[in-house]
mmCIF file of C-alpha atoms in Angstrom:
data_model
loop_
_atom_site.group_PDB
_atom_site.id
_atom_site.type_symbol
_atom_site.label_atom_id
_atom_site.label_comp_id
_atom_site.label_asym_id
_atom_site.label_seq_id
_atom_site.Cartn_x
_atom_site.Cartn_y
_atom_site.Cartn_z
ATOM 1 C CA GLY A 1 0.000 0.000 0.000
ATOM 2 C CA GLY A 2 1.019 3.540 -0.759
ATOM 3 C CA LEU A 3 -0.135 7.113 -0.428
ATOM 4 C CA GLY A 4 -1.386 8.217 -3.824
ATOM 5 C CA ARG A 5 0.466 8.031 -7.099
ATOM 6 C CA ASP A 6 3.819 9.593 -6.273
ATOM 7 C CA PRO A 7 6.791 7.438 -7.341
ATOM 8 C CA LEU A 8 8.266 5.083 -4.760
ATOM 9 C CA LYS A 9 11.833 6.080 -3.850
ATOM 10 C CA THR A 10 14.477 4.986 -1.366
ATOM 11 C CA VAL A 11 16.498 7.118 1.030
ATOM 12 C CA ALA A 12 19.575 6.576 -1.171
ATOM 13 C CA ALA A 13 17.631 7.739 -4.257
ATOM 14 C CA ILE A 14 17.102 11.172 -2.671
ATOM 15 C CA LYS A 15 20.786 11.974 -3.102
ATOM 16 C CA GLU A 16 21.466 9.773 -6.147
ATOM 17 C CA GLU A 17 18.651 11.338 -8.194
ATOM 18 C CA GLY A 18 19.124 14.850 -6.819
ATOM 19 C CA LEU A 19 15.551 14.996 -5.530
ATOM 20 C CA GLY A 20 14.607 18.491 -4.402
ATOM 21 C CA ALA A 21 17.574 20.105 -6.155
ATOM 22 C CA SER A 22 15.601 21.621 -9.044
ATOM 23 C CA GLU A 23 13.886 25.024 -8.995
ATOM 24 C CA GLY A 24 10.162 25.160 -8.346
ATOM 25 C CA LYS A 25 7.785 23.428 -6.008
ATOM 26 C CA GLY A 26 10.100 20.549 -5.193
ATOM 27 C CA ASP A 27 9.847 16.821 -5.784
ATOM 28 C CA PHE A 28 7.125 14.642 -4.308
ATOM 29 C CA PHE A 29 7.588 10.929 -3.732
ATOM 30 C CA THR A 30 6.607 7.992 -1.557
ATOM 31 C CA LEU A 31 9.055 6.307 0.799
ATOM 32 C CA ARG A 32 8.724 3.167 2.881
ATOM 33 C CA GLY A 33 10.785 3.345 6.039
ATOM 34 C CA TRP A 34 11.128 3.444 9.798
ATOM 35 C CA VAL A 35 11.513 6.358 12.181
ATOM 36 C CA THR A 36 14.808 5.507 13.843
ATOM 37 C CA TYR A 37 15.287 8.643 15.930
ATOM 38 C CA PHE A 38 13.188 11.541 17.228
ATOM 39 C CA ALA A 39 15.083 14.724 18.176
ATOM 40 C CA LYS A 40 12.955 15.323 21.269
ATOM 41 C CA ASP A 41 15.606 17.281 23.165
ATOM 42 C CA LYS A 42 15.168 20.184 20.769
ATOM 43 C CA THR A 43 11.907 21.860 19.868
ATOM 44 C CA TRP A 44 9.340 19.147 19.172
ATOM 45 C CA HIS A 45 6.263 21.378 19.350
ATOM 46 C CA TYR A 46 5.146 24.984 19.239
ATOM 47 C CA CYS A 47 2.279 26.825 20.920
ATOM 48 C CA ALA A 48 -0.395 27.957 18.469
ATOM 49 C CA ASN A 49 -3.687 29.783 18.306
ATOM 50 C CA PRO A 50 -6.227 26.916 17.926
ATOM 51 C CA ASP A 51 -8.139 28.900 15.282
ATOM 52 C CA THR A 52 -5.324 30.250 13.102
ATOM 53 C CA LYS A 53 -2.560 27.703 13.898
ATOM 54 C CA LYS A 54 -0.143 30.659 14.140
ATOM 55 C CA LYS A 55 2.556 30.710 16.807
ATOM 56 C CA VAL A 56 1.710 32.397 20.115
ATOM 57 C CA VAL A 57 3.830 33.265 23.162
ATOM 58 C CA GLN A 58 2.833 33.227 26.804
ATOM 59 C CA SER A 59 2.244 36.633 28.342
ATOM 60 C CA GLY A 60 1.211 36.227 31.966
ATOM 61 C CA ASP A 61 -2.011 34.204 32.114
ATOM 62 C CA VAL A 62 -2.785 34.538 28.394
ATOM 63 C CA TRP A 63 -1.208 33.663 25.055
ATOM 64 C CA MET A 64 -0.421 36.409 22.573
ATOM 65 C CA ASP A 65 -0.100 36.354 18.799
ATOM 66 C CA GLU A 66 2.757 38.820 18.357
ATOM 67 C CA ALA A 67 1.918 39.442 14.689
ATOM 68 C CA SER A 68 -1.698 40.483 15.276
ATOM 69 C CA GLY A 69 -1.530 41.504 18.944
ATOM 70 C CA THR A 70 -4.547 39.330 19.799
ATOM 71 C CA THR A 71 -4.641 37.293 22.991
ATOM 72 C CA ILE A 72 -6.240 33.935 23.729
ATOM 73 C CA PRO A 73 -6.812 32.155 27.058
ATOM 74 C CA ARG A 74 -4.994 28.948 26.086
ATOM 75 C CA CYS A 75 -2.777 27.651 23.319
ATOM 76 C CA GLU A 76 -2.824 24.439 21.343
ATOM 77 C CA ARG A 77 0.506 22.666 21.122
ATOM 78 C CA ARG A 78 1.309 21.437 17.599
ATOM 79 C CA TYR A 79 4.067 19.116 16.482
ATOM 80 C CA VAL A 80 7.163 20.285 14.649
ATOM 81 C CA LEU A 81 9.344 17.177 14.733
ATOM 82 C CA SER A 82 12.844 16.620 13.473
ATOM 83 C CA LEU A 83 13.479 12.919 12.987
ATOM 84 C CA THR A 84 15.588 10.354 11.207
ATOM 85 C CA ILE A 85 13.949 7.978 8.754
ATOM 86 C CA SER A 86 15.778 4.874 7.592
ATOM 87 C CA ASP A 87 15.231 2.207 4.983
ATOM 88 C CA LEU A 88 17.476 -0.569 3.684
ATOM 89 C CA THR A 89 19.528 1.954 1.664
ATOM 90 C CA GLY A 90 20.343 4.511 4.375
ATOM 91 C CA SER A 91 18.933 7.224 6.611
ATOM 92 C CA ASN A 92 18.282 10.957 6.470
ATOM 93 C CA TRP A 93 16.782 13.811 8.502
ATOM 94 C CA PHE A 94 13.163 14.779 7.873
ATOM 95 C CA SER A 95 10.699 17.302 9.300
ATOM 96 C CA ALA A 96 7.165 16.322 10.284
ATOM 97 C CA PHE A 97 4.478 18.819 11.158
ATOM 98 C CA ASN A 98 1.299 18.290 13.127
ATOM 99 C CA GLU A 99 -0.823 16.180 10.748
ATOM 100 C CA SER A 100 1.846 13.647 9.748
ATOM 101 C CA ALA A 101 3.554 13.775 13.164
ATOM 102 C CA LEU A 102 0.281 12.862 14.876
ATOM 103 C CA ILE A 103 0.316 9.504 13.058
ATOM 104 C CA LEU A 104 3.979 8.902 13.934
ATOM 105 C CA MET A 105 3.255 9.699 17.592
ATOM 106 C CA GLY A 106 0.524 7.071 17.899
ATOM 107 C CA ASN A 107 -2.312 9.617 17.491
ATOM 108 C CA LYS A 108 -1.330 11.313 20.732
ATOM 109 C CA THR A 109 -1.629 15.095 20.368
ATOM 110 C CA ALA A 110 1.230 17.427 21.250
ATOM 111 C CA ASP A 111 -0.969 18.784 24.081
ATOM 112 C CA GLU A 112 -1.379 15.255 25.476
ATOM 113 C CA LEU A 113 2.347 14.570 25.189
ATOM 114 C CA TRP A 114 3.131 17.906 26.867
ATOM 115 C CA GLY A 115 0.928 16.845 29.791
ATOM 116 C CA ILE A 116 2.788 13.537 29.996
ATOM 117 C CA LYS A 117 6.151 15.330 29.949
ATOM 118 C CA GLU A 118 5.048 17.583 32.819
ATOM 119 C CA ALA A 119 3.665 14.684 34.895
ATOM 120 C CA ASP A 120 6.181 11.921 34.148
ATOM 121 C CA PRO A 121 9.318 12.759 32.114
ATOM 122 C CA SER A 122 10.381 9.102 31.985
ATOM 123 C CA PHE A 123 7.065 8.092 30.389
ATOM 124 C CA PHE A 124 7.505 10.973 27.927
ATOM 125 C CA ASP A 125 10.859 9.466 26.880
ATOM 126 C CA HIS A 126 9.290 6.011 26.790
ATOM 127 C CA HIS A 127 6.552 7.204 24.422
ATOM 128 C CA PHE A 128 9.144 8.333 21.860
ATOM 129 C CA GLN A 129 10.887 4.945 22.166
ATOM 130 C CA VAL A 130 7.607 3.107 21.619
ATOM 131 C CA CYS A 131 6.850 5.198 18.523
ATOM 132 C CA ALA A 132 10.232 4.492 16.917
ATOM 133 C CA TRP A 133 10.975 1.485 14.706
ATOM 134 C CA ARG A 134 7.495 1.168 13.249
ATOM 135 C CA PRO A 135 7.206 0.767 9.466
ATOM 136 C CA TYR A 136 5.430 3.539 7.564
ATOM 137 C CA VAL A 137 4.636 4.557 4.047
ATOM 138 C CA LEU A 138 5.393 8.271 3.795
ATOM 139 C CA LYS A 139 4.572 10.983 1.291
ATOM 140 C CA VAL A 140 7.622 13.258 1.136
ATOM 141 C CA LYS A 141 8.392 16.657 -0.332
ATOM 142 C CA ALA A 142 12.038 17.390 -1.149
ATOM 143 C CA LYS A 143 12.836 21.057 -1.769
ATOM 144 C CA THR A 144 16.010 23.113 -1.746
ATOM 145 C CA GLU A 145 15.987 25.939 0.792
ATOM 146 C CA ARG A 146 18.619 28.501 1.665
ATOM 147 C CA TRP A 147 19.799 28.362 5.277
ATOM 148 C CA ASN A 148 22.857 30.162 6.688
ATOM 149 C CA ASP A 149 23.945 31.153 3.154
ATOM 150 C CA GLU A 150 23.908 27.515 2.096
ATOM 151 C CA ASN A 151 21.491 25.592 -0.132
ATOM 152 C CA ARG A 152 20.162 22.453 1.570
ATOM 153 C CA VAL A 153 17.538 19.949 0.538
ATOM 154 C CA LYS A 154 14.758 19.946 3.123
ATOM 155 C CA LEU A 155 12.742 16.738 3.412
ATOM 156 C CA THR A 156 9.233 17.170 4.796
ATOM 157 C CA LEU A 157 6.736 14.416 5.590
ATOM 158 C CA LEU A 158 3.374 15.436 4.137
ATOM 159 C CA GLU A 159 1.516 12.244 5.024
ATOM 160 C CA ALA A 160 2.231 9.113 7.014
ATOM 161 C CA ALA A 161 0.411 5.807 7.299
ATOM 162 C CA PRO A 162 1.331 2.471 8.837
ATOM 163 C CA ILE A 163 2.381 0.052 6.110
ATOM 164 C CA ASP A 164 -0.522 -2.124 4.969
ATOM 165 C CA PHE A 165 1.378 -5.324 4.245
ATOM 166 C CA ARG A 166 -1.606 -6.981 2.536
ATOM 167 C CA ALA A 167 -2.043 -4.090 0.077
ATOM 168 C CA GLY A 168 1.726 -3.805 -0.330
ATOM 169 C CA SER A 169 1.964 -7.493 -1.216
ATOM 170 C CA ALA A 170 -0.798 -7.080 -3.801
ATOM 171 C CA ASP A 171 1.084 -4.101 -5.310
ATOM 172 C CA LEU A 172 4.308 -6.117 -5.503
ATOM 173 C CA LEU A 173 2.557 -9.104 -7.095
ATOM 174 C CA ALA A 174 0.971 -6.803 -9.693
ATOM 175 C CA SER A 175 4.393 -5.278 -10.466
ATOM 176 C CA ILE A 176 5.969 -8.728 -10.819
ATOM 177 C CA THR A 177 3.150 -9.835 -13.127
ATOM 178 C CA ASP A 178 3.613 -6.711 -15.265
ATOM 179 C CA LEU A 179 7.369 -7.320 -15.512
ATOM 180 C CA LEU A 180 6.868 -10.967 -16.465
ATOM 181 C CA GLN A 181 4.359 -10.014 -19.171
ATOM 182 C CA GLN A 182 6.755 -7.402 -20.586
ATOM 183 C CA ARG A 183 9.461 -10.071 -20.994
ATOM 184 C CA ARG A 184 7.259 -12.287 -23.163
#
């Protein structure tokens, strides 16, 4: 099983094929792999206005959107994960934002995980360990961005789904059948 019709690539193919290096919107592809590491010691979430999803900062008992000057009584924490994804060809760093990160984090919201971190830091660490090493099919965007006067390919997870081995087997059998028929 896959996510849509984007071509299936490997981690090694990202560099080999120069994915994301061209001008424009970037390259979109599907990848099958495992999250091997979550960078949870750095920023793994941000506080947002629940309505606009824009970043807010705490100001006393309220949260303030610095851009608009509006205040709200409470924020919604949203994921902004930095993680390593690996397959049989290698590993690379990826970014995952709230929608795809929610799947990778076992459908636990960033607010829920924040509560766990506050109540029991060891269980917080345990949750990241439990969520690692699960196989996923991932829709990825590769795009070159300029950072610190250097061009770098940024890899962003747009969608994530647990691998459906039954559907994946059917896809592989169909591909094998097609290849065998082409050889005749």
